[in-house]
Structure formats: C-alpha cells, structure tokens
Coordinates of C-alpha atoms in Angstrom, one line a residue:
M1 CA 46.5 23.2 -22.2
I2 CA 49.3 22.4 -19.7
L3 CA 51.2 20.5 -22.4
T4 CA 52.1 21.8 -25.9
D5 CA 51.3 20.0 -29.1
G6 CA 54.9 19.1 -29.5
Q7 CA 55.0 17.4 -26.1
L8 CA 51.8 15.6 -26.9
Q9 CA 53.1 14.4 -30.3
D10 CA 56.2 13.1 -28.6
L11 CA 54.3 11.2 -26.0
L12 CA 52.0 9.8 -28.7
D13 CA 55.0 8.6 -30.9
K14 CA 56.5 6.8 -27.9
S15 CA 53.2 5.2 -26.9
L16 CA 52.4 3.9 -30.4
A17 CA 55.9 2.5 -30.6
A18 CA 55.1 0.3 -27.6
L19 CA 52.1 -1.2 -29.3
P20 CA 51.8 -3.6 -32.3
P21 CA 51.7 -1.9 -35.7
G22 CA 48.2 -0.8 -36.7
P23 CA 46.3 1.2 -39.3
D24 CA 46.7 4.9 -39.9
W25 CA 44.8 6.1 -36.9
A26 CA 43.2 9.5 -36.4
V27 CA 44.2 10.5 -32.9
V28 CA 42.7 12.8 -30.3
L29 CA 43.6 13.8 -26.8
E30 CA 40.7 13.3 -24.4
G31 CA 40.0 14.1 -20.8
S32 CA 41.0 16.8 -18.3
I33 CA 44.1 18.1 -20.1
A34 CA 42.2 18.4 -23.4
E35 CA 39.5 20.4 -21.6
G36 CA 42.1 22.9 -20.3
F37 CA 42.3 21.4 -16.8
G38 CA 44.7 18.9 -15.5
N39 CA 47.9 18.9 -13.4
P40 CA 51.2 17.0 -13.4
S41 CA 49.5 13.9 -12.1
S42 CA 46.8 13.8 -14.8
D43 CA 46.6 10.9 -17.2
I44 CA 47.3 11.3 -20.9
D45 CA 44.2 9.9 -22.6
F46 CA 44.7 9.1 -26.3
L47 CA 41.7 7.9 -28.4
L48 CA 42.7 6.2 -31.7
I49 CA 40.0 6.3 -34.4
G50 CA 39.9 3.8 -37.2
R51 CA 37.8 3.7 -40.4
D52 CA 37.3 0.0 -40.6
G53 CA 34.1 -1.5 -39.2
A54 CA 35.7 -3.9 -36.7
D55 CA 34.7 -4.0 -33.1
L56 CA 37.7 -2.5 -31.3
P57 CA 38.2 -3.2 -27.5
T58 CA 36.7 -0.9 -25.0
M59 CA 39.4 -1.6 -22.4
P60 CA 42.4 0.8 -22.6
S61 CA 46.0 -0.2 -22.8
L62 CA 47.9 1.4 -19.9
L63 CA 51.5 2.6 -20.6
F64 CA 54.1 4.6 -18.6
V65 CA 55.9 7.0 -20.8
D66 CA 58.4 9.7 -19.6
G67 CA 57.0 9.5 -16.1
R68 CA 53.4 9.9 -17.1
R69 CA 50.6 7.4 -17.2
V70 CA 49.2 7.0 -20.7
E71 CA 45.9 5.4 -21.5
I72 CA 45.2 4.4 -25.1
R73 CA 41.7 3.6 -26.3
T74 CA 40.5 2.5 -29.7
R75 CA 37.2 3.0 -31.5
S76 CA 36.0 2.6 -35.1
V77 CA 33.9 5.2 -36.8
R78 CA 31.0 2.8 -36.7
Q79 CA 31.3 2.3 -33.0
L80 CA 31.4 6.1 -32.4
A81 CA 28.4 6.6 -34.7
E82 CA 26.5 4.0 -32.7
Q83 CA 27.4 5.8 -29.4
F84 CA 26.0 9.1 -30.6
T85 CA 22.9 7.4 -31.9
S86 CA 22.3 5.7 -28.6
L87 CA 22.9 9.0 -26.7
E88 CA 20.3 10.8 -28.9
A89 CA 17.8 8.0 -28.4
G90 CA 18.2 8.1 -24.6
A91 CA 18.2 11.8 -24.2
G92 CA 14.5 12.0 -23.7
R93 CA 14.7 9.9 -20.6
P94 CA 17.7 11.3 -18.6
G95 CA 17.0 9.1 -15.6
R96 CA 17.8 6.1 -17.7
L97 CA 20.6 7.6 -19.8
S98 CA 23.9 5.8 -19.2
E99 CA 26.5 8.0 -17.5
D100 CA 29.2 5.9 -19.2
L101 CA 27.7 6.6 -22.6
L102 CA 27.3 10.3 -22.0
N103 CA 30.9 10.5 -20.7
R104 CA 32.3 8.7 -23.7
C105 CA 30.5 11.0 -26.1
Q106 CA 31.4 14.2 -24.2
R107 CA 35.1 13.3 -24.0
L108 CA 35.2 12.8 -27.8
L109 CA 33.4 16.1 -28.6
G110 CA 35.6 17.9 -26.1
S111 CA 38.8 16.3 -27.4
H112 CA 41.9 18.0 -29.0
P113 CA 42.8 16.5 -32.4
L114 CA 46.4 15.4 -32.9
R115 CA 46.3 13.4 -36.2
G116 CA 43.8 12.8 -39.0
H117 CA 42.0 16.1 -38.5
A118 CA 39.5 15.5 -41.3
L119 CA 38.3 12.2 -39.9
V120 CA 38.1 13.7 -36.4
D121 CA 35.9 16.6 -37.8
E122 CA 33.8 14.0 -39.6
V123 CA 33.1 12.1 -36.4
K124 CA 32.5 15.2 -34.3
A125 CA 29.9 16.4 -36.8
L126 CA 27.7 13.4 -35.9
L127 CA 26.5 15.3 -32.8
P128 CA 26.6 19.1 -32.7
A129 CA 28.2 20.6 -29.7
G130 CA 25.0 22.6 -28.9
R131 CA 23.0 19.3 -28.8
L132 CA 25.5 17.8 -26.3
R133 CA 25.0 20.9 -24.1
E134 CA 21.3 20.3 -24.0
I135 CA 21.6 16.6 -23.3
A136 CA 24.2 17.1 -20.5
A137 CA 22.3 19.9 -18.9
G138 CA 19.1 17.8 -18.9
W139 CA 21.0 14.9 -17.4
W140 CA 22.4 17.0 -14.6
T141 CA 19.0 18.7 -14.1
H142 CA 17.3 15.4 -13.6
R143 CA 19.9 14.3 -11.1
A144 CA 19.6 17.5 -9.2
Q145 CA 15.8 17.2 -9.0
Q146 CA 16.1 13.7 -7.7
S147 CA 18.7 14.5 -5.1
L148 CA 16.9 17.6 -3.8
R149 CA 13.5 15.8 -3.6
H150 CA 15.2 13.0 -1.7
A151 CA 16.7 15.5 0.6
M152 CA 13.3 17.0 1.2
A153 CA 11.9 13.6 2.1
L154 CA 14.8 12.9 4.5
D155 CA 14.3 16.3 6.1
C156 CA 10.6 15.4 6.7
L157 CA 11.6 12.1 8.2
G158 CA 14.0 13.7 10.6
E159 CA 17.1 12.2 9.0
G160 CA 19.0 15.6 9.2
A161 CA 22.6 14.5 8.5
E162 CA 21.6 12.5 5.4
A163 CA 19.2 15.3 4.2
A164 CA 22.1 17.8 4.4
D165 CA 24.4 15.5 2.4
W166 CA 21.8 15.0 -0.3
A167 CA 21.1 18.7 -0.4
R168 CA 24.8 19.3 -0.9
A169 CA 24.9 16.7 -3.7
G170 CA 21.8 18.3 -5.4
L171 CA 23.6 21.7 -5.2
V172 CA 26.6 20.3 -7.1
Q173 CA 24.3 18.8 -9.7
A174 CA 22.3 21.9 -10.1
V175 CA 25.4 24.0 -10.7
K176 CA 26.8 21.4 -13.1
A177 CA 23.5 21.6 -15.1
W178 CA 23.8 25.3 -15.3
A179 CA 27.4 25.1 -16.4
A180 CA 26.7 22.4 -19.0
G181 CA 24.1 24.7 -20.6
R182 CA 27.0 27.2 -21.1
G183 CA 29.4 24.8 -22.7
E184 CA 31.1 23.4 -19.6
T185 CA 30.0 19.8 -20.3
Y186 CA 32.9 17.9 -18.8
L187 CA 31.3 15.5 -16.4
E188 CA 33.9 15.0 -13.7
P189 CA 32.9 17.2 -10.7
K190 CA 36.4 17.7 -9.3
W191 CA 37.1 20.4 -11.9
L192 CA 34.0 22.3 -11.0
S193 CA 35.9 25.3 -9.5
L194 CA 37.8 25.8 -12.8
Q195 CA 34.6 25.4 -14.8
L196 CA 32.8 28.1 -12.7
D197 CA 35.8 30.4 -13.1
R198 CA 35.6 30.0 -16.8
A199 CA 31.8 30.4 -17.0
G200 CA 32.3 34.1 -16.3
R201 CA 29.5 34.5 -13.7
A202 CA 31.1 35.5 -10.4
D203 CA 27.8 35.9 -8.7
V204 CA 26.8 32.2 -9.4
R205 CA 30.3 31.0 -8.5
D206 CA 30.4 32.9 -5.2
R207 CA 26.9 31.9 -4.2
Y208 CA 27.6 28.3 -4.9
W209 CA 30.8 28.2 -2.8
A210 CA 29.1 30.1 0.1
L211 CA 26.3 27.4 0.2
E212 CA 28.7 24.6 -0.3
S213 CA 30.8 25.6 2.7
A214 CA 27.7 26.4 4.9
A215 CA 26.4 22.8 4.9
P216 CA 25.4 21.9 8.5
A217 CA 26.5 18.7 10.2
G218 CA 22.9 17.6 10.5
H219 CA 22.4 17.5 14.2
D220 CA 20.4 20.8 14.3
A221 CA 17.1 20.1 12.6
D222 CA 16.3 23.8 12.1
A223 CA 19.7 24.4 10.6
V224 CA 19.3 21.5 8.1
H225 CA 15.8 22.7 7.2
G226 CA 17.0 26.2 6.6
Y227 CA 20.0 25.0 4.5
L228 CA 17.8 22.8 2.4
G229 CA 15.5 25.8 1.7
E230 CA 18.4 27.9 0.5
C231 CA 19.7 25.1 -1.8
L232 CA 16.2 24.6 -3.2
A233 CA 15.9 28.3 -3.9
F234 CA 19.3 28.6 -5.5
A235 CA 18.6 25.5 -7.7
A236 CA 15.4 27.1 -8.9
E237 CA 17.3 30.3 -9.8
L238 CA 19.7 28.2 -11.9
G239 CA 16.8 26.7 -13.8
V240 CA 16.1 23.4 -12.0
T241 CA 12.4 23.2 -11.8
G242 CA 10.1 21.0 -9.6
V243 CA 12.2 21.4 -6.4
A244 CA 10.2 24.0 -4.5
W245 CA 9.3 23.0 -0.9
H246 CA 6.2 20.9 -1.5
P247 CA 6.6 17.8 0.7
E248 CA 2.9 16.9 0.1
R249 CA 3.9 16.1 -3.5
L250 CA 6.1 13.3 -2.2
T251 CA 4.2 10.0 -2.0
V252 CA 5.1 6.7 -0.6
E253 CA 4.3 4.0 -3.1
R254 CA 4.4 0.2 -3.4
A255 CA 7.7 -1.2 -4.6
A256 CA 7.7 -3.8 -7.3
R257 CA 8.1 -7.4 -6.2
V258 CA 7.8 -6.7 -2.5
T259 CA 5.3 -8.7 -0.5
T260 CA 4.3 -8.7 3.2
W261 CA 3.7 -11.9 5.2
Q262 CA 2.7 -11.9 8.8
T263 CA 2.9 -15.0 11.0
G264 CA 1.5 -14.4 14.5
E265 CA 2.9 -11.0 15.5
R266 CA 6.0 -11.2 13.3
V267 CA 6.0 -9.2 10.0
H268 CA 8.1 -10.6 7.2
V269 CA 8.8 -8.5 4.1
I270 CA 10.1 -10.4 1.0
R271 CA 12.0 -8.4 -1.6
G272 CA 12.3 -9.7 -5.1
R273 CA 11.3 -13.2 -4.1
R274 CA 14.8 -13.6 -2.7
D275 CA 15.5 -11.4 0.3
V276 CA 13.6 -11.8 3.6
F277 CA 13.4 -9.0 6.1
A278 CA 12.0 -9.7 9.6
L279 CA 10.6 -6.7 11.4
G280 CA 10.7 -6.1 15.2
E281 CA 7.6 -5.1 17.1
R282 CA 7.8 -1.3 16.5
A283 CA 9.1 -1.7 13.0
G284 CA 6.3 -4.0 12.2
A285 CA 3.7 -1.6 13.7
V286 CA 5.1 1.3 11.6
W287 CA 5.1 -1.0 8.5
R288 CA 1.4 -2.0 9.0
S289 CA 0.5 1.7 9.4
L290 CA 1.8 2.7 6.0
V291 CA -1.0 3.7 3.6
L292 CA 0.7 3.5 0.3
G293 CA -0.1 6.1 -2.4
T294 CA -0.6 8.9 0.1
P295 CA 1.6 12.0 0.7
L296 CA 4.7 11.5 2.8
P297 CA 3.5 13.9 5.7
A298 CA 0.4 11.8 6.1
V299 CA 2.3 8.5 6.0
L300 CA 4.7 9.9 8.6
A301 CA 1.9 11.0 10.9
G302 CA 0.4 7.5 10.8
A303 CA 3.8 5.9 11.4
R304 CA 4.4 8.2 14.4
R305 CA 1.0 7.2 15.9
A306 CA 1.8 3.5 15.4
G307 CA 5.4 3.8 16.7
A308 CA 4.3 5.7 19.8
A309 CA 1.5 3.2 20.5
D310 CA 3.8 0.2 20.1
T311 CA 6.4 1.8 22.3
G312 CA 3.9 2.5 25.1
T313 CA 3.0 -1.2 25.1
A314 CA 6.5 -2.7 24.5
D315 CA 8.2 -0.4 27.1
S316 CA 5.7 -1.1 29.9
R317 CA 8.4 -2.8 32.0
A318 CA 10.6 0.2 31.6
T319 CA 7.8 2.5 32.7
D320 CA 7.3 0.4 35.8
A321 CA 11.0 0.9 36.5
G322 CA 10.6 4.7 36.4
A323 CA 10.4 5.8 32.8
S324 CA 7.5 8.0 31.8
D325 CA 4.8 7.1 29.3
A326 CA 5.5 10.4 27.6
G327 CA 9.2 9.4 27.2
A328 CA 8.2 6.1 25.7
A329 CA 5.8 7.8 23.3
N330 CA 8.5 10.3 22.3
T331 CA 10.9 7.4 21.5
G332 CA 8.3 5.9 19.2
T333 CA 7.6 9.2 17.5
A334 CA 11.3 9.8 16.9
D335 CA 11.9 6.3 15.6
A336 CA 9.0 6.4 13.1
G337 CA 10.7 8.7 10.6
R338 CA 13.9 6.7 10.9
L339 CA 12.1 3.4 10.2
V340 CA 10.2 4.8 7.2
A341 CA 13.6 6.1 5.9
A342 CA 15.0 2.6 6.3
F343 CA 12.1 1.1 4.4
L344 CA 12.8 3.5 1.6
R345 CA 16.6 2.8 1.7
Y346 CA 16.1 -1.0 1.6
G347 CA 13.7 -0.7 -1.4
L348 CA 10.8 -2.1 0.5
V349 CA 8.7 0.9 -0.5
R350 CA 9.5 3.7 -3.0
L351 CA 9.2 7.4 -3.1
A352 CA 7.5 9.3 -5.9
W353 CA 7.0 13.0 -6.8
K354 CA 3.5 13.6 -8.0
G355 CA 3.5 13.9 -11.8
A356 CA 7.2 12.9 -12.2
G357 CA 7.5 9.3 -11.2
T358 CA 9.8 7.5 -8.7
V359 CA 12.5 9.5 -6.9
T360 CA 15.8 7.7 -7.5
P361 CA 18.7 9.8 -6.4
A362 CA 22.2 8.9 -7.7
L363 CA 25.6 10.5 -7.5
P364 CA 27.7 10.8 -10.7
L365 CA 30.7 8.6 -11.3
A366 CA 29.6 6.1 -8.7
A367 CA 27.8 2.8 -8.5
P368 CA 24.2 2.8 -9.9
A369 CA 21.5 3.7 -7.4
G370 CA 19.5 0.9 -6.0
P371 CA 18.2 -0.5 -2.7
V372 CA 20.6 -1.0 0.1
T373 CA 21.1 -4.5 1.3
P374 CA 22.3 -4.6 5.0
P375 CA 24.5 -7.4 6.3
P376 CA 22.4 -10.4 7.4
Y377 CA 21.4 -10.6 11.0
S378 CA 22.1 -14.0 12.5
T379 CA 21.5 -15.2 16.0
P380 CA 20.6 -18.9 16.6
P381 CA 18.0 -20.0 16.2
L382 CA 17.1 -18.0 13.1
L383 CA 13.5 -19.2 12.9
S384 CA 10.6 -20.0 15.2
V385 CA 7.1 -21.2 14.4
R386 CA 5.9 -17.6 15.0
G387 CA 8.5 -16.0 12.7
A388 CA 12.2 -15.1 12.2
A389 CA 14.4 -13.8 15.0
V390 CA 15.0 -10.1 15.1
S391 CA 17.6 -7.9 16.7
G392 CA 15.0 -5.8 18.6
P393 CA 11.8 -3.8 18.4
D394 CA 13.2 -1.5 15.7
G395 CA 14.8 -4.3 13.8
I396 CA 14.5 -4.5 10.0
D397 CA 16.7 -7.5 9.7
L398 CA 17.9 -9.3 6.6
L399 CA 17.8 -13.1 7.1
P400 CA 21.0 -15.0 6.0
L401 CA 18.8 -17.3 4.0
P402 CA 17.4 -17.0 0.5
A403 CA 13.6 -16.6 0.6
E404 CA 12.8 -20.1 -0.8
R405 CA 15.0 -21.8 1.8
F406 CA 13.5 -19.6 4.5
A407 CA 10.0 -20.7 3.5
A408 CA 11.0 -24.4 3.2
A409 CA 12.7 -24.4 6.6
T410 CA 9.8 -22.8 8.4
M411 CA 7.3 -25.2 6.8
A412 CA 9.6 -28.1 7.9
L413 CA 9.8 -26.6 11.4
V414 CA 6.0 -26.5 11.7
W415 CA 5.4 -29.9 10.2
S416 CA 8.1 -31.5 12.4
N417 CA 6.3 -30.3 15.5
V418 CA 3.0 -31.7 14.1
V419 CA 4.8 -35.1 13.8
V420 CA 6.1 -34.8 17.3
E421 CA 2.5 -34.2 18.6
N422 CA 1.3 -37.1 16.5
A423 CA 4.0 -39.4 17.7
R424 CA 3.5 -38.6 21.4
E425 CA -0.2 -39.4 21.0
D426 CA 0.7 -42.7 19.4
L427 CA 3.1 -43.4 22.2
D428 CA 0.3 -42.9 24.8
G429 CA -1.9 -45.3 22.9
A430 CA 0.8 -48.0 22.6
L431 CA 1.7 -47.8 26.3
R432 CA -2.0 -48.2 27.3
R433 CA -2.2 -51.4 25.2
G434 CA 1.2 -52.8 26.2
Q435 CA 2.5 -52.6 22.7
W436 CA 6.1 -52.2 23.7
R437 CA 7.7 -52.5 20.3
V438 CA 5.3 -50.0 18.8
A439 CA 6.0 -47.6 21.7
E440 CA 9.8 -48.0 21.2
L441 CA 9.6 -47.1 17.5
T442 CA 7.1 -44.3 18.1
S443 CA 9.4 -42.7 20.7
R444 CA 12.3 -42.7 18.2
R445 CA 10.0 -41.2 15.6
A446 CA 9.2 -38.3 18.0
V447 CA 12.9 -37.8 18.7
H448 CA 13.7 -37.7 15.0
A449 CA 10.9 -35.2 14.3
A450 CA 12.0 -33.0 17.2
L451 CA 15.6 -32.9 15.8
R452 CA 14.3 -32.1 12.3
G453 CA 12.5 -29.1 13.8
L454 CA 15.6 -28.1 15.7
L455 CA 17.8 -28.1 12.6
S456 CA 15.1 -26.3 10.6
S457 CA 14.9 -23.5 13.1
H458 CA 18.6 -22.9 12.4
G459 CA 17.9 -22.7 8.6
V460 CA 19.2 -26.2 7.7
N461 CA 17.4 -27.2 4.5
P462 CA 17.2 -29.7 2.9
L463 CA 17.3 -31.8 6.0
P464 CA 19.6 -34.8 6.6
A465 CA 18.2 -38.3 6.7
D466 CA 16.9 -39.5 10.1
T467 CA 19.8 -41.8 10.6
D468 CA 22.2 -38.8 10.4
L469 CA 20.2 -36.3 12.4
V470 CA 22.2 -36.7 15.7
R471 CA 25.5 -36.5 13.9
R472 CA 24.5 -33.4 12.0
L473 CA 23.8 -31.5 15.2
S474 CA 27.5 -30.6 14.8
L475 CA 26.3 -28.0 12.3
L476 CA 24.9 -26.1 15.3
P477 CA 28.0 -25.2 17.3
S478 CA 26.1 -23.1 19.8
L479 CA 23.7 -25.9 20.7
P480 CA 23.8 -27.1 24.3
G481 CA 25.6 -30.5 24.6
S482 CA 22.7 -31.9 26.6
V483 CA 20.5 -31.9 23.5
R484 CA 22.7 -34.4 21.7
G485 CA 23.2 -36.5 24.8
R486 CA 19.5 -36.8 25.6
A487 CA 18.7 -37.6 21.9
E488 CA 21.3 -40.4 21.8
D489 CA 19.9 -41.8 25.1
L490 CA 16.3 -41.8 23.9
L491 CA 17.2 -43.3 20.5
G492 CA 19.1 -46.1 22.2
R493 CA 16.4 -47.1 24.6
T494 CA 14.3 -50.3 24.5
I495 CA 10.8 -50.4 25.9
A496 CA 9.8 -53.9 27.2
S497 CA 7.7 -53.0 30.2
A498 CA 5.3 -50.5 31.6
G499 CA 8.0 -49.0 33.8
Q500 CA 10.4 -48.5 30.9
G501 CA 7.5 -47.0 28.9
E502 CA 6.6 -44.5 31.6
R503 CA 10.2 -43.4 32.0
A504 CA 10.5 -43.0 28.2
R505 CA 7.4 -40.9 28.0
T506 CA 8.5 -38.6 30.8
D507 CA 12.0 -38.2 29.4
L508 CA 10.6 -37.7 25.9
G509 CA 8.4 -34.9 27.2
D510 CA 11.4 -33.2 28.9
F511 CA 13.4 -33.6 25.7
V512 CA 10.7 -32.1 23.5
A513 CA 10.3 -29.2 25.9
L514 CA 14.1 -28.6 25.8
V515 CA 14.3 -28.7 22.0
R516 CA 11.2 -26.5 21.6
D517 CA 12.6 -24.0 24.0
T518 CA 15.9 -24.0 22.0
A519 CA 14.1 -23.8 18.6
G520 CA 11.5 -21.2 19.5
A521 CA 8.6 -23.6 19.3
D522 CA 7.7 -23.6 23.0
A523 CA 4.2 -22.1 22.1
F524 CA 3.4 -24.9 19.6
P525 CA -0.2 -26.1 20.2
S526 CA -0.9 -29.6 21.4
S527 CA -2.3 -30.4 17.9
F528 CA -4.4 -33.5 18.7
D529 CA -5.9 -32.6 22.1
S530 CA -9.0 -31.0 20.8
A531 CA -10.8 -29.3 17.9
D532 CA -9.5 -25.9 19.1
T533 CA -5.8 -27.0 19.3
W534 CA -6.1 -28.6 15.8
R535 CA -7.6 -25.4 14.4
A536 CA -4.7 -23.5 16.0
T537 CA -2.3 -25.9 14.3
L538 CA -4.0 -25.5 10.9
E539 CA -3.9 -21.7 11.2
L540 CA -0.2 -21.7 12.1
G541 CA 0.6 -24.1 9.2
Y542 CA -1.5 -22.1 6.8
D543 CA 0.5 -18.9 7.4
W544 CA 3.7 -20.6 6.4
L545 CA 2.2 -22.7 3.6
R546 CA 1.0 -19.5 1.9
I547 CA 4.6 -18.1 1.9
G548 CA 6.0 -21.4 0.7
T549 CA 3.5 -21.6 -2.1
Y550 CA 4.2 -18.1 -3.2
L551 CA 7.9 -18.7 -3.4
G552 CA 7.6 -22.1 -5.0
A553 CA 9.3 -23.9 -2.1
E554 CA 8.9 -27.7 -1.7
L555 CA 6.0 -28.4 0.6
P556 CA 6.5 -30.8 3.5
L557 CA 3.8 -33.1 2.1
E558 CA 1.5 -33.0 -0.9
E559 CA -1.6 -32.9 1.3
A560 CA -0.6 -29.5 2.4
R561 CA -1.8 -28.1 -0.9
D562 CA -5.4 -28.8 0.2
L563 CA -4.9 -26.5 3.2
I564 CA -4.0 -23.7 0.8
V565 CA -7.0 -24.4 -1.4
S566 CA -9.3 -24.4 1.6
N567 CA -7.9 -21.0 2.9
G568 CA -6.6 -22.6 6.1
V569 CA -9.6 -24.7 7.2
Q570 CA -10.2 -28.4 6.9
P571 CA -10.9 -29.2 3.3
H572 CA -14.3 -30.8 3.7
Q573 CA -15.5 -28.1 6.0
A574 CA -14.4 -25.6 3.3
A575 CA -16.4 -27.5 0.7

C-alpha cells in the first residue's frame, strides 16, 4: 500500500478523536489504497464494525485530517451479514443485482484490517473470496453481453458513433469480467490498467489497450462494423458468451405500458400512462411499419420501406423544386434506422436477444439504465382536433402535458367546437324567427365555446369559468391581440333587429374562423349540416374519447360514454 500501517493507525486515531465516543470498534481500511492502488489524492476510507445489532447510518462522516480526506462508515455485524445474504440471493440474476450492494461487499472483502482482527475475520468468512470472484465475474459478464448486443443493434440501425461507444464500453466490461475471475474484483474501472498489470497476462493487457485506442469516431460505417467485430471476438476469447455476430437474434418487442393512439394522420404514443409522444409524418409511418416480435433486420427493412415511401410523398414539393425522387427515398431510408433507434432509446419499444430476454445496457458507477426522456417540445398551440403539434416529419416529440391532461384538453377542444356548431345553428334559427334576445345569448354562447376550444388547444385544463375566459387569454402571450378584441366586442353586443343580427352572424363567423385557424381546428366538420358531417364529428370525437377513457380523464359530458360503448356510432344505430 502507498501508506504504512503506522501512518494509517495515526490517521485513524486522529479521526476517531474528532467523533463522539463509541464502542470498541473493529476497523478496516477499504477502497483503492487497501486494494494496492491509490495516489496522494485518494480518500482514506475507514469502516468501523460493531457487534451490537443496531442499525448504523449508511452515510459516511467526512473529515479532513493531515491534509487528507477521511471517510468513516459504520456497520454492525448483523447489517454486514444481511448484505452478504442479499448478495448471494441476487447472484443468480446479475441483471438485477444492485451495483451498490456488490460494491459494499467487495470493498469489505478486499479491505485491510487495522483493529479487531478476529471480528474482521469472522465477518469476512461470511462470504468466501472465491464466491465473490464468481459473482463479480458474472455481473460484469452480463453487463458486457448487454452492451455488446446493444452495440450490434445500433450498428444495424446505422448509429455508428453510438455503436462504437457501446462496443468500447462492452470491451471494458468484458475485460473486467475476465479480471474479476482472477481475483481482481475491485469495481471502479479507473484502476483497470493496474489490475491488468497485476493479472500477469501481458497478451490480454496489450490486446485490450490496442482495441481501446483503436475505437473509430463513428462516421465511417465500415470502420465501426469492423471494430465491433474485433470487440465481439475478443470478448468471446475472454469467456463472454452470447455475443457472436448474430443480429437476427435481436428482436424488437412491445414495451410494457406503451400504447398507440392515432387521430387522423397523427400518431400518439403514450408511455406509462403519463408521457405523450407525438410523431411526425415519417416517424409515424415508420412506427406503423413495426412488426413487433420479429428480428431487427426485418423490422429495419420494413421501416426503411415505410420511411422512403413517406418521404416520397411528403417531399413532393421539394422534388418539384429540383430534388430527385431517389434523393427523397434515400433520405427516408437513412432516417428509418435513426427513428427506430430513437423509439428504443425512449422506451417506446424494447430490444431482446432470443433466449436471453430484454437487452438493457448499463454503465457501471452511473445512473441506472432506463428510457431516455427528451425535453418537451412546445410550440403554440400544442393541440389540434387532429392531434398534437410536432416539430417536423421525423419528430418524436414529448408533450409538455401529462397524459391525462392531454386527453382532457383534446376532448374539451373537440366538444367546444361541437358547441360552437350547435350555437351557430341556434343563432340562424333565432334570427329567422326574430327572437333577438335568444340570438344575443346564443351568439355569446358560441364565443365562449370558441374561447374554451382556444384555451384547450394550448393545454389549459381545467378550463376557467365562462365569465373569466376573456381575461384568461392572458395565459397565452403569443396570441394575436385581435382575438381578445373581437371576443370582447361580440360579447358586448346587443341584438335588437335583423340588421344587428346579420352583422353579428357575419362577425361571429369571422371570429370562429380566426380562432379555429389559431387553434388548429380549421378542418372541424360543420357538425349539424348533414348526416355525413355528423358522422365525421362522431368519428373525430370517438378517437379522443377512447384515449380519455383509457387514461381515466374526465369526459366533457356523461353522454359521451355512450359513444365509447357504441364504438363510435350513434347508440341506437349500434343497438
């Protein structure tokens, strides 16, 4: 060690003097210095072991003694015995074995005793060193398998830079697994060079460093593929099984608690009943092309066809301006792998290795692996009657609304426009019969409904009372001032003659058109003009009601449940 026993005992005496008096502890030095590594900046990690059965705090006390940082942890014999028992119980499922637990057990077994040697020996005997080697090697092997399989998938999807990085990570994990099997169980990878020197196999050490330094930047697909092949071969030589180049063993599978909802042409994917992702045209086409449970190469081939077909349609204006159809198709083909990779990254689908379950790569001493959550995409308005706004054809955009509020707001948006149509029809009838007061109140009802739809399109939910709607337009700072001005004008009007009624009807029509254009509801059907327009309204409402019912959102009116029961047709026709 870089410190003598005398130096360590002196640091221990000074450290204990700074703490309240305690029992007669057994004491060990843990960490890099105890393992024979370390440098002048390394911490001094003391573990104090007590015989009593009390639960001692996990958090260390941090001291500064003679220019060194000293961390003091405490553990009872019972707590240490429970740690070893938990480690043994989890060893059969290395993918779920806590890194923190493995690290704590390894540090104790690799520690250097300073006081209470008999008690230290008693505690260390709870788990033989040979068994720790097996557990640590299995843990690292599992991680190497996951990382290298993930790199294989990314290579197939054309994500070269990311594939190279994961191949490099898998390489480290494979070598750590090999070293752990030979007694080098210390988890922290930064001391790997010293561990490999000590392992006594210059051939393995030199081969590892040659591959580690040869990692390509990722822009050359052939270079990445070749590098990955070398990493896979070396890992297999080190005893990591199940990582030969067999991309057909990788399958794209359904992810738990992920559902797809399409409204019009917009595809929405809801993750965990909480997060809503809106997909652009090309992303939606690729998503619809996925045949889950099939090998990744087949999934990618279908995604490329879908992406290329969508690009050919979506880029027709660019083609007219001089771009070639082939160029558009190539864009769709290149984007398909990137989009599938993003679906995997966001946890919208999962990757599995045939016969070995889900591929869940993770790096050691880092945050637990899990789906990435991108920053929300927000551009007003957020919602339209056809679906959420997206950033572009390749968008896989997280809405800045929880799923339940997203559903409630879109249902309110649709229902508000139904009320607008109903109020405009009532206004026409009142004007024909000269019912001026009825017309006046009906016009205000239409304005209020239009404003409810406008606020809903921006994600406001629950909605303010009708009396506050105009004032609450201040919640929408990007809204044109003309909307509020026209709303206030129409709400303040009186209708006492045919001339006033006609002007109100015309101005109301212009106002509704302005609001719908702003709120993305310009394509809303004239619900009560005919059987066809009412059917179109029901179909539109049904799409959103299904999402709202699934998420448990409050329905705009109780009668809407009948539309769900009838599968989107009028209840008595369904009966």
